Each structure stands twice: as structure tokens, then as C-alpha cells.
Amino acid sequence: MVRLPLTQDEVARGQRIGALLRQARGARSMLEVSLAAGISPETLRKIESGRIATPAFSTVAGIAATLDLSLDQLWGEASQDRAGAMATGAG
């Protein structure tokens, strides 16, 4: 199976979601959060840095639950950034 290249919007969305998760993690260690979410620290690192632009829904849901962050809130904030970029012509 051939995977199509990601669009600029998909890459940007992944970076925004990663940044939001990193912000929500706060002072908690990457190891603590990743173990609680059932993923490896390296996976969390890649998501937070935007290197995994399209993480699996279940992975994001597990991290969000660990951080007491609603998926609605996460998606809303990630989409709001995109809407702001579109309103200013940056998107």
C-alpha cells in the first residue's frame, strides 16, 4: 500500500495538536504521561514535536484522557488556530 504525501494542512494540524498536548502536559514528565497513556515516550515525543502529523485517534484520545483534556477542546483549539490563519490569509 502506498501512502500519499501529507498536505500542508495535515502537517500544520499535526504540529498544532502536538503543541497543544505538550502545553497540556505542563510539568509532568514525558515518561509519566506516555506510560499512563499506554504509548512509548518516543511516540509521545514525536507527536509533541509534530513529527507524527497524523497520529492514530486512539493514541491522541489516550494522551488527552491522561491529561484530562477533552477531545472537543483539543480539536476546537487546533481548528481555531487554523481558522485564525485562514482569516488573516496565512492558510
Tab-separated table of C-alpha atoms in Angstrom:
chain	number	residue	atom	x	y	z
A	1	MET	CA	0.000	0.000	0.000
A	2	VAL	CA	1.345	3.398	-0.988
A	3	ARG	CA	0.787	6.240	1.441
A	4	LEU	CA	0.059	9.586	-0.152
A	5	PRO	CA	2.174	12.546	0.967
A	6	LEU	CA	0.590	14.684	3.659
A	7	THR	CA	-0.842	18.033	2.711
A	8	GLN	CA	0.484	21.230	4.261
A	9	ASP	CA	-2.771	21.479	6.236
A	10	GLU	CA	-2.312	17.971	7.662
A	11	VAL	CA	1.264	18.722	8.682
A	12	ALA	CA	0.250	22.036	10.268
A	13	ARG	CA	-2.665	20.397	12.120
A	14	GLY	CA	-0.319	17.730	13.490
A	15	GLN	CA	2.067	20.400	14.699
A	16	ARG	CA	-0.762	22.328	16.386
A	17	ILE	CA	-2.124	19.217	18.096
A	18	GLY	CA	1.372	18.265	19.247
A	19	ALA	CA	1.963	21.743	20.674
A	20	LEU	CA	-1.389	21.700	22.466
A	21	LEU	CA	-0.647	18.302	24.002
A	22	ARG	CA	2.789	19.484	25.088
A	23	GLN	CA	1.267	22.564	26.691
A	24	ALA	CA	-1.357	20.447	28.475
A	25	ARG	CA	1.346	18.098	29.787
A	26	GLY	CA	2.885	21.019	31.661
A	27	ALA	CA	5.458	19.931	34.229
A	28	ARG	CA	4.533	16.236	34.050
A	29	SER	CA	7.330	14.141	32.646
A	30	MET	CA	7.100	12.646	29.191
A	31	LEU	CA	7.721	9.214	30.706
A	32	GLU	CA	4.887	9.561	33.239
A	33	VAL	CA	2.367	10.692	30.629
A	34	SER	CA	3.383	8.167	27.986
A	35	LEU	CA	3.177	5.228	30.393
A	36	ALA	CA	-0.220	6.372	31.672
A	37	ALA	CA	-1.453	6.727	28.082
A	38	GLY	CA	-0.101	3.305	27.089
A	39	ILE	CA	2.369	4.547	24.492
A	40	SER	CA	6.131	4.806	24.307
A	41	PRO	CA	7.916	8.011	25.326
A	42	GLU	CA	9.340	8.195	21.803
A	43	THR	CA	5.838	8.168	20.299
A	44	LEU	CA	4.792	10.991	22.615
A	45	ARG	CA	7.949	12.918	21.726
A	46	LYS	CA	7.237	12.542	18.006
A	47	ILE	CA	3.610	13.636	18.398
A	48	GLU	CA	4.512	16.654	20.522
A	49	SER	CA	7.206	17.733	18.056
A	50	GLY	CA	4.901	17.297	15.057
A	51	ARG	CA	6.994	14.502	13.539
A	52	ILE	CA	3.900	12.283	13.572
A	53	ALA	CA	1.454	14.571	11.816
A	54	THR	CA	-1.415	12.091	11.749
A	55	PRO	CA	-1.304	10.061	14.969
A	56	ALA	CA	-3.938	7.396	15.464
A	57	PHE	CA	-7.154	8.638	17.034
A	58	SER	CA	-6.860	6.124	19.869
A	59	THR	CA	-3.362	7.387	20.635
A	60	VAL	CA	-4.476	11.021	20.814
A	61	ALA	CA	-7.535	10.006	22.848
A	62	GLY	CA	-5.329	8.137	25.341
A	63	ILE	CA	-2.968	11.076	25.756
A	64	ALA	CA	-5.856	13.540	26.078
A	65	ALA	CA	-7.555	11.364	28.717
A	66	THR	CA	-4.311	11.115	30.676
A	67	LEU	CA	-4.008	14.906	30.594
A	68	ASP	CA	-7.704	15.479	31.460
A	69	LEU	CA	-8.092	17.260	28.141
A	70	SER	CA	-11.341	16.785	26.234
A	71	LEU	CA	-11.066	15.816	22.599
A	72	ASP	CA	-13.612	18.523	21.790
A	73	GLN	CA	-11.386	21.111	23.441
A	74	LEU	CA	-8.275	19.780	21.698
A	75	TRP	CA	-9.925	19.756	18.276
A	76	GLY	CA	-11.529	23.143	18.870
A	77	GLU	CA	-8.211	24.742	19.755
A	78	ALA	CA	-6.407	23.088	16.840
A	79	SER	CA	-9.179	24.173	14.458
A	80	GLN	CA	-9.302	27.677	15.931
A	81	ASP	CA	-5.632	28.178	15.062
A	82	ARG	CA	-6.408	27.123	11.505
A	83	ALA	CA	-9.449	29.411	11.313
A	84	GLY	CA	-7.308	32.316	12.528
A	85	ALA	CA	-4.699	31.611	9.875
A	86	MET	CA	-7.367	31.489	7.178
A	87	ALA	CA	-8.900	34.788	8.370
A	88	THR	CA	-5.516	36.506	8.087
A	89	GLY	CA	-4.700	34.888	4.755
A	90	ALA	CA	-1.876	32.806	6.224
A	91	GLY	CA	-3.567	29.481	5.497
